[in-house]
Tab-separated table of C-alpha atoms in Angstrom:
chain	number	residue	atom	x	y	z
H	28	UNK	CA	101.719	-23.488	56.908
H	29	UNK	CA	104.688	-21.527	56.064
H	30	UNK	CA	102.751	-19.191	53.916
H	31	UNK	CA	100.050	-18.762	56.488
H	32	UNK	CA	102.647	-17.954	58.969
H	33	UNK	CA	104.500	-15.385	56.768
H	34	UNK	CA	101.162	-13.622	55.767
H	35	UNK	CA	100.319	-13.273	59.567
H	36	UNK	CA	103.801	-11.806	60.258
H	37	UNK	CA	103.257	-9.428	57.363
H	38	UNK	CA	99.855	-8.151	58.483
H	39	UNK	CA	101.388	-7.748	62.022
H	40	UNK	CA	104.246	-5.746	60.779
H	41	UNK	CA	101.877	-3.692	58.786
H	42	UNK	CA	99.886	-3.069	61.863
H	43	UNK	CA	102.508	-2.164	63.971
H	44	UNK	CA	103.934	0.300	61.507
H	45	UNK	CA	100.639	1.765	60.967
H	46	UNK	CA	99.967	2.348	64.695
H	47	UNK	CA	103.528	4.164	65.084
H	48	UNK	CA	102.707	6.319	62.055
H	49	UNK	CA	99.410	7.306	63.657
H	50	UNK	CA	101.450	8.013	66.804
H	51	UNK	CA	104.105	9.977	65.006
H	52	UNK	CA	101.233	11.965	63.550
H	53	UNK	CA	99.657	12.721	66.733
H	54	UNK	CA	103.046	13.587	68.472
H	55	UNK	CA	103.518	16.122	65.664
H	56	UNK	CA	99.965	17.637	66.085
H	57	UNK	CA	100.743	17.932	69.951
H	58	UNK	CA	103.876	19.812	69.148
H	59	UNK	CA	102.405	22.126	66.788
H	60	UNK	CA	99.672	23.019	69.004
H	61	UNK	CA	101.779	23.845	72.051
H	62	UNK	CA	104.758	25.609	70.329
H	63	UNK	CA	102.090	27.878	68.382
H	64	UNK	CA	99.429	28.437	70.757
H	65	UNK	CA	100.508	27.137	74.117
H	66	UNK	CA	99.513	29.362	77.002
H	67	UNK	CA	102.285	28.260	79.404
H	68	UNK	CA	104.650	30.938	78.905
H	69	UNK	CA	101.926	33.922	79.579
H	70	UNK	CA	100.528	32.034	82.318
H	71	UNK	CA	103.942	31.812	84.099
H	72	UNK	CA	104.413	35.319	83.675
H	73	UNK	CA	100.908	36.195	85.009
H	74	UNK	CA	101.677	33.841	88.124
H	75	UNK	CA	105.050	35.035	88.814
H	76	UNK	CA	104.665	38.806	88.124
H	77	UNK	CA	101.216	39.160	89.399
H	78	UNK	CA	101.347	36.918	92.481
H	79	UNK	CA	105.148	36.201	92.929
H	80	UNK	CA	106.770	33.706	95.519
H	81	UNK	CA	104.075	31.526	97.019
H	82	UNK	CA	105.623	29.913	100.264
H	83	UNK	CA	102.786	27.558	102.015
H	84	UNK	CA	100.794	29.577	104.579
H	85	UNK	CA	101.351	32.925	102.971
H	86	UNK	CA	98.469	35.311	101.454
H	87	UNK	CA	100.470	34.816	98.066
H	88	UNK	CA	99.867	31.255	98.388
H	89	UNK	CA	96.310	31.670	98.831
H	90	UNK	CA	96.056	33.981	95.541
H	91	UNK	CA	97.744	31.343	93.683
H	92	UNK	CA	95.192	28.533	94.662
H	93	UNK	CA	92.485	30.704	93.345
H	94	UNK	CA	94.727	31.379	90.075
H	95	UNK	CA	95.356	27.670	89.566
H	96	UNK	CA	91.500	26.961	89.979
H	97	UNK	CA	90.725	29.531	87.336
H	98	UNK	CA	93.503	28.353	84.891
H	99	UNK	CA	92.240	24.724	85.145
H	100	UNK	CA	88.744	26.088	84.221
H	101	UNK	CA	90.012	27.975	81.327
H	102	UNK	CA	91.901	24.879	80.166
H	103	UNK	CA	88.705	23.038	79.638
H	104	UNK	CA	88.637	20.740	82.866
H	105	UNK	CA	85.462	18.912	83.375
H	106	UNK	CA	85.856	19.241	87.267
H	107	UNK	CA	87.909	21.435	89.159
H	108	UNK	CA	88.118	21.324	93.037
H	109	UNK	CA	90.235	22.031	96.077
H	110	UNK	CA	91.773	19.328	98.249
H	111	UNK	CA	92.098	20.414	101.779
H	112	UNK	CA	95.259	19.988	103.418
H	113	UNK	CA	97.024	20.881	106.986
H	114	UNK	CA	100.218	22.544	106.222
H	115	UNK	CA	102.941	23.934	108.497
H	116	UNK	CA	103.494	27.808	108.500
H	117	UNK	CA	107.029	29.055	108.415
H	118	UNK	CA	107.821	32.840	108.107
H	119	UNK	CA	111.284	34.257	107.714
H	120	UNK	CA	110.806	37.978	109.048
H	121	UNK	CA	113.881	40.305	109.237
H	122	UNK	CA	117.500	38.658	109.410
H	123	UNK	CA	121.141	39.782	109.372
H	124	UNK	CA	124.476	38.058	109.749
H	125	UNK	CA	127.647	39.827	110.722
H	126	UNK	CA	131.199	38.979	110.975
H	127	UNK	CA	133.998	40.528	113.162
H	128	UNK	CA	137.676	40.007	112.230
H	129	UNK	CA	140.884	41.174	114.032
H	130	UNK	CA	140.420	44.612	113.098
H	131	UNK	CA	137.309	44.895	115.365
H	132	UNK	CA	134.859	46.164	112.641
H	133	UNK	CA	131.726	44.166	111.629
H	134	UNK	CA	130.767	43.291	108.172
H	135	UNK	CA	127.514	42.285	106.855
H	136	UNK	CA	127.235	39.023	104.882
H	137	UNK	CA	124.638	38.138	102.353
H	138	UNK	CA	122.615	35.249	103.832
H	139	UNK	CA	119.307	33.414	103.890
H	140	UNK	CA	117.857	31.391	106.894
H	141	UNK	CA	117.153	27.711	105.729
H	142	UNK	CA	113.602	26.843	105.401
H	143	UNK	CA	111.834	25.598	108.835
H	144	UNK	CA	114.895	26.970	110.846
H	145	UNK	CA	114.113	28.544	114.124
H	146	UNK	CA	115.705	32.065	114.403
H	147	UNK	CA	116.993	34.093	117.498
H	148	UNK	CA	113.749	35.682	118.354
H	149	UNK	CA	115.062	39.127	117.544
H	150	UNK	CA	118.136	38.887	119.636
H	151	UNK	CA	121.683	38.696	118.938
H	152	UNK	CA	123.578	35.564	119.079
H	153	UNK	CA	127.168	35.497	118.626
H	154	UNK	CA	130.260	33.352	118.805
H	155	UNK	CA	133.394	32.291	117.193
H	156	UNK	CA	133.232	30.555	114.053
H	157	UNK	CA	134.930	27.092	113.365
H	158	UNK	CA	134.962	25.546	109.976
H	159	UNK	CA	134.651	22.061	108.729
H	160	UNK	CA	134.959	20.883	105.374
H	161	UNK	CA	133.051	17.497	105.562
H	162	UNK	CA	130.950	15.369	107.871
H	163	UNK	CA	133.807	13.200	108.758
H	164	UNK	CA	135.741	16.334	109.933
H	165	UNK	CA	133.041	17.502	112.056
H	166	UNK	CA	132.572	14.064	113.680
H	167	UNK	CA	136.230	14.257	114.830
H	168	UNK	CA	135.358	17.473	116.976
H	169	UNK	CA	134.796	16.978	120.585
H	170	UNK	CA	131.979	18.562	122.257
H	171	UNK	CA	134.297	20.808	124.127
H	172	UNK	CA	135.488	22.137	120.785
H	173	UNK	CA	132.110	22.940	119.637
H	174	UNK	CA	130.272	24.262	122.708
H	175	UNK	CA	129.445	27.978	122.396
H	176	UNK	CA	130.879	28.062	118.751
H	177	UNK	CA	129.172	28.752	115.397
H	178	UNK	CA	130.004	25.768	112.997
H	179	UNK	CA	130.422	26.519	109.395
H	180	UNK	CA	130.063	23.531	107.259
H	181	UNK	CA	132.199	24.701	104.131
H	182	UNK	CA	131.288	21.864	101.848
H	183	UNK	CA	131.155	22.793	98.068
H	184	UNK	CA	128.634	21.532	95.676
H	185	UNK	CA	130.714	18.985	93.435
H	186	UNK	CA	131.343	20.285	89.951
H	187	UNK	CA	132.451	16.638	88.943
H	188	UNK	CA	128.945	15.189	88.260
H	189	UNK	CA	127.663	15.901	84.785
H	190	UNK	CA	124.223	15.235	86.195
H	191	UNK	CA	123.801	17.998	88.398
H	192	UNK	CA	121.303	16.351	90.463
H	193	UNK	CA	123.827	14.192	91.901
H	194	UNK	CA	125.860	17.221	93.101
H	195	UNK	CA	122.854	18.395	94.637
H	196	UNK	CA	121.892	15.118	96.351
H	197	UNK	CA	125.803	14.861	97.430
H	198	UNK	CA	125.623	18.255	99.230
H	199	UNK	CA	122.097	18.306	100.419
H	200	UNK	CA	122.790	16.569	103.724
H	201	UNK	CA	124.711	19.444	104.964
H	202	UNK	CA	121.688	21.909	104.608
H	203	UNK	CA	119.225	19.172	106.147
H	204	UNK	CA	121.325	18.328	109.148
H	205	UNK	CA	123.844	21.340	109.933
H	206	UNK	CA	121.700	22.632	112.837
H	207	UNK	CA	121.024	19.267	114.584
H	208	UNK	CA	124.579	18.058	114.214
H	209	UNK	CA	125.662	21.559	115.598
H	210	UNK	CA	123.238	21.410	118.579
H	211	UNK	CA	124.236	17.824	119.755
H	212	UNK	CA	127.768	19.211	120.576
H	213	UNK	CA	126.607	22.406	122.006
H	214	UNK	CA	126.975	24.945	119.106
H	215	UNK	CA	124.993	28.082	118.841
H	216	UNK	CA	124.140	28.035	115.277
H	217	UNK	CA	125.088	26.734	112.085
H	218	UNK	CA	126.257	28.336	108.714
H	219	UNK	CA	126.518	26.181	105.316
H	220	UNK	CA	127.900	26.920	101.969
H	221	UNK	CA	124.935	27.084	99.634
H	222	UNK	CA	123.806	24.125	97.471
H	223	UNK	CA	124.774	26.012	94.499
H	224	UNK	CA	126.715	25.129	91.046
H	225	UNK	CA	127.165	28.937	90.228
H	226	UNK	CA	130.421	30.761	91.168
H	227	UNK	CA	128.559	33.891	92.557
H	228	UNK	CA	127.308	35.185	96.025
H	229	UNK	CA	123.662	34.376	95.807
H	230	UNK	CA	122.743	32.540	99.012
H	231	UNK	CA	120.222	29.405	98.505
H	232	UNK	CA	117.575	28.474	100.958
H	233	UNK	CA	115.868	25.123	101.283
H	234	UNK	CA	114.391	22.854	103.922
H	235	UNK	CA	116.127	21.735	106.924
H	236	UNK	CA	114.952	19.616	109.741
H	237	UNK	CA	115.594	18.964	113.499
H	238	UNK	CA	116.479	15.689	115.026
H	239	UNK	CA	116.413	17.077	118.682
H	240	UNK	CA	114.574	19.509	120.793
H	241	UNK	CA	117.571	21.822	120.971
H	242	UNK	CA	116.381	23.950	117.646
H	243	UNK	CA	119.065	26.118	117.058
H	244	UNK	CA	119.341	28.422	113.766
H	245	UNK	CA	120.842	27.510	110.421
H	246	UNK	CA	121.414	29.922	107.728
H	247	UNK	CA	123.164	29.653	104.158
H	248	UNK	CA	125.676	32.057	102.649
H	249	UNK	CA	126.772	32.252	98.728
H	250	UNK	CA	130.044	30.673	97.429
H	251	UNK	CA	131.849	33.795	97.069
H	252	UNK	CA	131.198	34.641	100.628
H	253	UNK	CA	132.109	31.058	101.807
H	254	UNK	CA	135.326	31.291	99.977
H	255	UNK	CA	136.250	34.686	101.597
H	256	UNK	CA	135.282	33.394	105.010
H	257	UNK	CA	137.336	30.281	104.447
H	258	UNK	CA	140.297	32.345	103.921
H	259	UNK	CA	139.696	34.593	106.968
H	260	UNK	CA	139.458	31.730	109.040
H	261	UNK	CA	142.908	30.271	108.139
H	262	UNK	CA	144.654	33.306	109.330
H	263	UNK	CA	142.687	34.780	112.163
H	264	UNK	CA	139.639	34.280	114.742
H	265	UNK	CA	136.280	35.356	113.295
H	266	UNK	CA	133.189	36.165	115.463
H	267	UNK	CA	129.612	35.579	113.941
H	268	UNK	CA	126.751	37.671	114.838
H	269	UNK	CA	123.058	36.485	113.890
H	270	UNK	CA	119.838	38.246	114.449
H	271	UNK	CA	116.830	36.472	113.022
H	272	UNK	CA	113.151	36.354	113.422
H	273	UNK	CA	112.046	33.157	111.547
H	274	UNK	CA	110.242	30.266	112.987
H	275	UNK	CA	107.296	28.005	112.592
H	276	UNK	CA	103.979	29.689	113.416
H	277	UNK	CA	101.952	26.431	113.957
H	278	UNK	CA	99.579	24.887	111.046
H	279	UNK	CA	96.805	25.937	108.879
H	280	UNK	CA	94.262	24.637	106.333
H	281	UNK	CA	95.229	25.328	102.772
H	282	UNK	CA	94.516	23.354	99.512
H	283	UNK	CA	96.121	21.749	96.686
H	284	UNK	CA	94.189	22.476	93.448
H	285	UNK	CA	92.841	19.532	91.198
H	286	UNK	CA	91.396	19.474	87.725
H	287	UNK	CA	90.502	16.786	85.256
H	288	UNK	CA	88.917	15.362	82.118
H	289	UNK	CA	87.034	12.525	82.546
H	290	UNK	CA	87.879	9.104	80.780
H	291	UNK	CA	85.714	7.883	78.025
H	292	UNK	CA	86.462	4.164	79.081
H	293	UNK	CA	86.853	3.895	82.746
H	294	UNK	CA	87.669	5.862	85.783
H	295	UNK	CA	91.286	4.963	86.146
H	296	UNK	CA	93.236	7.993	86.883
H	297	UNK	CA	96.530	9.266	85.157
H	298	UNK	CA	98.092	12.231	87.106
H	299	UNK	CA	100.149	14.915	85.965
H	300	UNK	CA	101.407	17.795	88.164
H	301	UNK	CA	103.863	19.896	89.891
H	302	UNK	CA	103.872	21.802	93.038
H	303	UNK	CA	102.159	25.444	93.524
H	304	UNK	CA	104.143	26.405	96.575
H	305	UNK	CA	107.611	27.973	96.205
H	306	UNK	CA	110.368	29.420	98.480
H	307	UNK	CA	109.917	33.022	99.703
H	308	UNK	CA	112.560	34.463	97.841
H	309	UNK	CA	112.616	35.291	93.691
H	310	UNK	CA	109.371	34.395	91.854
H	311	UNK	CA	109.183	30.465	92.075
H	312	UNK	CA	109.660	30.334	88.210
H	313	UNK	CA	111.608	27.432	87.513
H	314	UNK	CA	110.762	25.697	90.792
H	315	UNK	CA	108.021	25.079	90.279
H	316	UNK	CA	105.927	27.539	88.340
H	317	UNK	CA	107.131	25.933	85.354
H	318	UNK	CA	105.801	22.591	86.189
H	319	UNK	CA	102.452	23.912	87.257
H	320	UNK	CA	101.997	25.554	83.771
H	321	UNK	CA	103.179	22.726	81.773
H	322	UNK	CA	100.745	20.372	83.621
H	323	UNK	CA	97.914	22.563	82.849
H	324	UNK	CA	98.967	22.691	79.217
H	325	UNK	CA	98.793	18.992	79.002
H	326	UNK	CA	94.923	19.266	79.828
H	327	UNK	CA	94.515	22.276	77.458
H	328	UNK	CA	95.882	20.435	74.548
H	329	UNK	CA	93.924	17.124	75.022
H	330	UNK	CA	90.906	19.535	74.940
H	331	UNK	CA	91.836	21.594	72.055
H	332	UNK	CA	92.834	18.827	69.772
H	333	UNK	CA	89.791	16.944	70.552
H	334	UNK	CA	91.978	13.764	71.878
H	335	UNK	CA	89.287	11.287	73.359
H	336	UNK	CA	91.122	10.113	76.490
H	337	UNK	CA	90.311	6.659	77.561
H	338	UNK	CA	91.225	7.332	81.163
H	339	UNK	CA	90.595	10.293	83.602
H	340	UNK	CA	93.432	12.791	83.162
H	341	UNK	CA	94.060	14.694	86.275
H	342	UNK	CA	96.350	17.727	86.885
H	343	UNK	CA	97.321	18.221	90.708
H	344	UNK	CA	98.675	21.463	91.791
H	345	UNK	CA	100.415	20.256	94.898
H	346	UNK	CA	100.420	22.261	98.096
H	347	UNK	CA	103.462	22.589	100.368
H	348	UNK	CA	106.272	20.542	98.730
H	349	UNK	CA	109.066	22.810	99.532
H	350	UNK	CA	108.739	22.536	103.637
H	351	UNK	CA	106.563	19.457	104.069
H	352	UNK	CA	105.221	17.725	101.286
H	353	UNK	CA	101.714	17.828	102.930
H	354	UNK	CA	100.076	18.051	99.642
H	355	UNK	CA	101.539	14.954	98.225
H	356	UNK	CA	100.988	13.055	101.350
H	357	UNK	CA	97.295	13.810	101.651
H	358	UNK	CA	96.786	13.374	97.847
H	359	UNK	CA	97.970	9.859	98.417
H	360	UNK	CA	95.908	8.998	101.371
H	361	UNK	CA	92.606	10.208	99.919
H	362	UNK	CA	93.381	8.338	96.743
H	363	UNK	CA	93.790	5.144	98.792
H	364	UNK	CA	91.024	5.797	101.067
H	365	UNK	CA	88.699	6.260	97.974
H	366	UNK	CA	90.158	3.246	96.457
H	367	UNK	CA	90.927	5.029	93.179
H	368	UNK	CA	92.832	3.182	90.532
H	369	UNK	CA	95.880	5.372	89.491
H	370	UNK	CA	97.598	3.982	86.240
H	371	UNK	CA	100.587	6.481	86.207
H	372	UNK	CA	101.893	9.643	87.673
H	373	UNK	CA	104.052	12.235	86.053
H	374	UNK	CA	105.534	15.240	87.850
H	375	UNK	CA	107.578	18.124	86.598
H	376	UNK	CA	109.713	19.680	89.289
H	377	UNK	CA	113.149	20.117	87.555
H	378	UNK	CA	112.816	23.471	86.095
H	379	UNK	CA	111.327	24.650	82.728
H	380	UNK	CA	114.578	24.049	80.716
H	381	UNK	CA	114.830	22.115	77.575
H	382	UNK	CA	113.506	18.564	77.945
H	383	UNK	CA	116.196	15.606	77.618
H	384	UNK	CA	114.278	12.622	78.955
H	385	UNK	CA	111.791	11.251	81.326
H	386	UNK	CA	112.925	9.316	84.344
H	387	UNK	CA	110.887	6.157	85.160
H	388	UNK	CA	110.190	4.805	88.549
H	389	UNK	CA	108.466	1.499	87.860
H	390	UNK	CA	108.788	-2.183	87.286
H	391	UNK	CA	111.043	-3.458	84.136
H	392	UNK	CA	108.155	-4.484	82.208
H	393	UNK	CA	106.535	-0.969	81.957
H	394	UNK	CA	109.824	0.690	81.821
H	395	UNK	CA	110.754	-1.455	78.815
H	396	UNK	CA	107.482	-0.653	77.027
H	397	UNK	CA	108.151	3.132	77.448
H	398	UNK	CA	111.589	2.871	76.251
H	399	UNK	CA	110.086	1.080	73.318
H	400	UNK	CA	108.547	4.410	72.374
H	401	UNK	CA	111.879	6.134	72.278
H	402	UNK	CA	111.692	6.739	68.438
H	403	UNK	CA	108.719	8.716	68.662
H	404	UNK	CA	110.198	11.114	71.393
H	405	UNK	CA	113.543	11.371	69.537
H	406	UNK	CA	112.664	14.113	66.779
H	407	UNK	CA	111.670	16.331	70.138
H	408	UNK	CA	115.129	16.111	71.446
H	409	UNK	CA	113.836	13.443	74.217
H	410	UNK	CA	116.048	10.707	74.406
H	411	UNK	CA	117.097	9.873	78.013
H	412	UNK	CA	114.696	7.201	79.734
H	413	UNK	CA	117.405	5.709	81.911
H	414	UNK	CA	116.530	7.514	85.350
H	415	UNK	CA	114.834	5.562	88.091
H	416	UNK	CA	113.681	8.263	90.014
H	417	UNK	CA	110.439	10.378	90.251
H	418	UNK	CA	109.039	13.586	91.889
H	419	UNK	CA	108.400	14.193	95.488
H	420	UNK	CA	104.829	14.743	95.481
H	421	UNK	CA	104.218	11.624	93.695
H	422	UNK	CA	106.091	9.395	95.986
H	423	UNK	CA	103.110	8.717	98.132
H	424	UNK	CA	101.471	7.182	94.833
H	425	UNK	CA	104.748	5.382	94.098
H	426	UNK	CA	104.638	3.803	97.489
H	427	UNK	CA	101.040	2.470	96.769
H	428	UNK	CA	102.663	0.676	93.513
H	429	UNK	CA	101.663	3.206	90.994
H	430	UNK	CA	104.104	3.636	88.178
H	431	UNK	CA	105.705	7.168	88.510
H	432	UNK	CA	107.861	9.363	86.525
H	433	UNK	CA	109.628	12.561	86.204
H	434	UNK	CA	110.247	15.334	83.285
H	435	UNK	CA	114.207	15.565	82.861
H	436	UNK	CA	114.986	18.914	81.452
H	437	UNK	CA	118.755	19.944	80.970
H	438	UNK	CA	119.946	20.521	84.522
H	439	UNK	CA	123.254	22.527	84.054
H	440	UNK	CA	121.681	25.945	84.948
H	441	UNK	CA	119.033	24.995	87.605
H	442	UNK	CA	121.150	24.852	90.402
H	443	UNK	CA	122.630	28.323	89.755
H	444	UNK	CA	119.187	29.638	90.568
H	445	UNK	CA	117.471	27.124	92.549
H	446	UNK	CA	115.695	28.236	95.982
H	447	UNK	CA	117.344	31.829	95.396
H	448	UNK	CA	116.114	35.376	94.532
H	449	UNK	CA	117.550	34.611	91.019
H	450	UNK	CA	114.600	32.105	90.369
H	451	UNK	CA	112.579	34.781	88.318
H	452	UNK	CA	110.276	34.763	85.143
H	453	UNK	CA	113.155	36.310	83.044
H	454	UNK	CA	115.279	33.160	83.578
H	455	UNK	CA	112.819	30.943	81.545
H	456	UNK	CA	112.778	30.791	77.693
H	457	UNK	CA	109.317	30.198	75.980
H	458	UNK	CA	110.263	27.353	73.627
H	459	UNK	CA	112.262	25.363	76.239
H	460	UNK	CA	109.255	25.698	78.686
H	461	UNK	CA	106.888	24.727	76.279
H	462	UNK	CA	108.771	21.771	74.727
H	463	UNK	CA	108.612	20.409	78.064
H	464	UNK	CA	104.832	20.452	77.988
H	465	UNK	CA	105.128	18.709	74.438
H	466	UNK	CA	107.179	15.714	76.046
H	467	UNK	CA	104.563	15.636	79.115
H	468	UNK	CA	101.548	15.665	76.738
H	469	UNK	CA	102.993	13.114	74.391
H	470	UNK	CA	103.828	10.515	77.374
H	471	UNK	CA	100.533	11.145	78.874
H	472	UNK	CA	98.880	10.293	75.317
H	473	UNK	CA	100.925	7.174	74.868
H	474	UNK	CA	100.090	5.921	78.517
H	475	UNK	CA	96.396	6.786	78.067
H	476	UNK	CA	96.203	4.797	74.690
H	477	UNK	CA	98.245	1.856	75.705
H	478	UNK	CA	97.676	1.037	79.272
């Protein structure tokens, strides 16, 4: 009996070893193909230089829809289609912010209105600036102290967090809520210090929201300007004057772009994607052109290497992540209405920098299974599987019980350029971008084979 048991264990060990060797060989083939022949970098150049930034509702976004549709066909998708989605339309228009100090002269400041903010309808709105350094400090102010004033929320992006997304999450509430908080106490408009890890004067935009009907403007200034304004306010009265034409322009029908290669075993779906839209500054290169071209690269590599996928692998280029998430919500709704079985969803929406890991938002059994593949990923610099979050666009799938994940690139430079004019193609490194596509293809390969 002991001899039989020992033989069985030996055979099992040999089988496991053989399987691991086969997977290791496939991982290498994926890496060699993408690093040598990957099209993601040149496609990102095409997207960013020939179309540029792609705010939902803009003409440029509609051009990117046609672009993505063609790129998915070129990559070898069996089926490509557009998924209709109703999106909000926000336009920036002309805008300016000036301050006046005790010498009586006006000085223009670099600024950006926050996304979804209402403007001043082309009229000057001015008032004295009052500064607060935290939410707690603002809550102590009475309505009488705020009424008719401009509130400057001077809360810095914390440099203490090694994981910069924690610093971003810590500061994001000021961007999201500054306008509504100011309006509740009668303020005229809000200024925030940008959510930026850089020590420069580049303003960062990003989505905000209103909690009441009094929709006053909200704008962001860069770190250098914020520091200078703080110094001025400590010694004198400062008046601000805003003139902006931004605002919501209703809704319109647009599209997410979807392409897939059909599964040989069943129709269960594995999603890999990013968001096709971007803010209306810069070129939307890291956020999230990188995630789009990486996702298309996954599909292209499966086809090029002749990998016979068991399940349907579907690339989704989501619409309207930046200021509404309508594409992700609509995708989840249609998947539910059609009773589609989704096995897994992976998003890349954290920049095209060097991949460090994959964050897993799923039950412990599946987490542990994926973490058991760590040795396969280690030679490619992918080692961190401890995160428990996933991409914004695939949260509707997660809420339906689908295991979801997100590529985790090195984040140290991401919030220097996030949502700014600095997010351009030149900031993306070819090998870093393609290594992200390698890791994404490898995890999709393992999920398809083992689930």
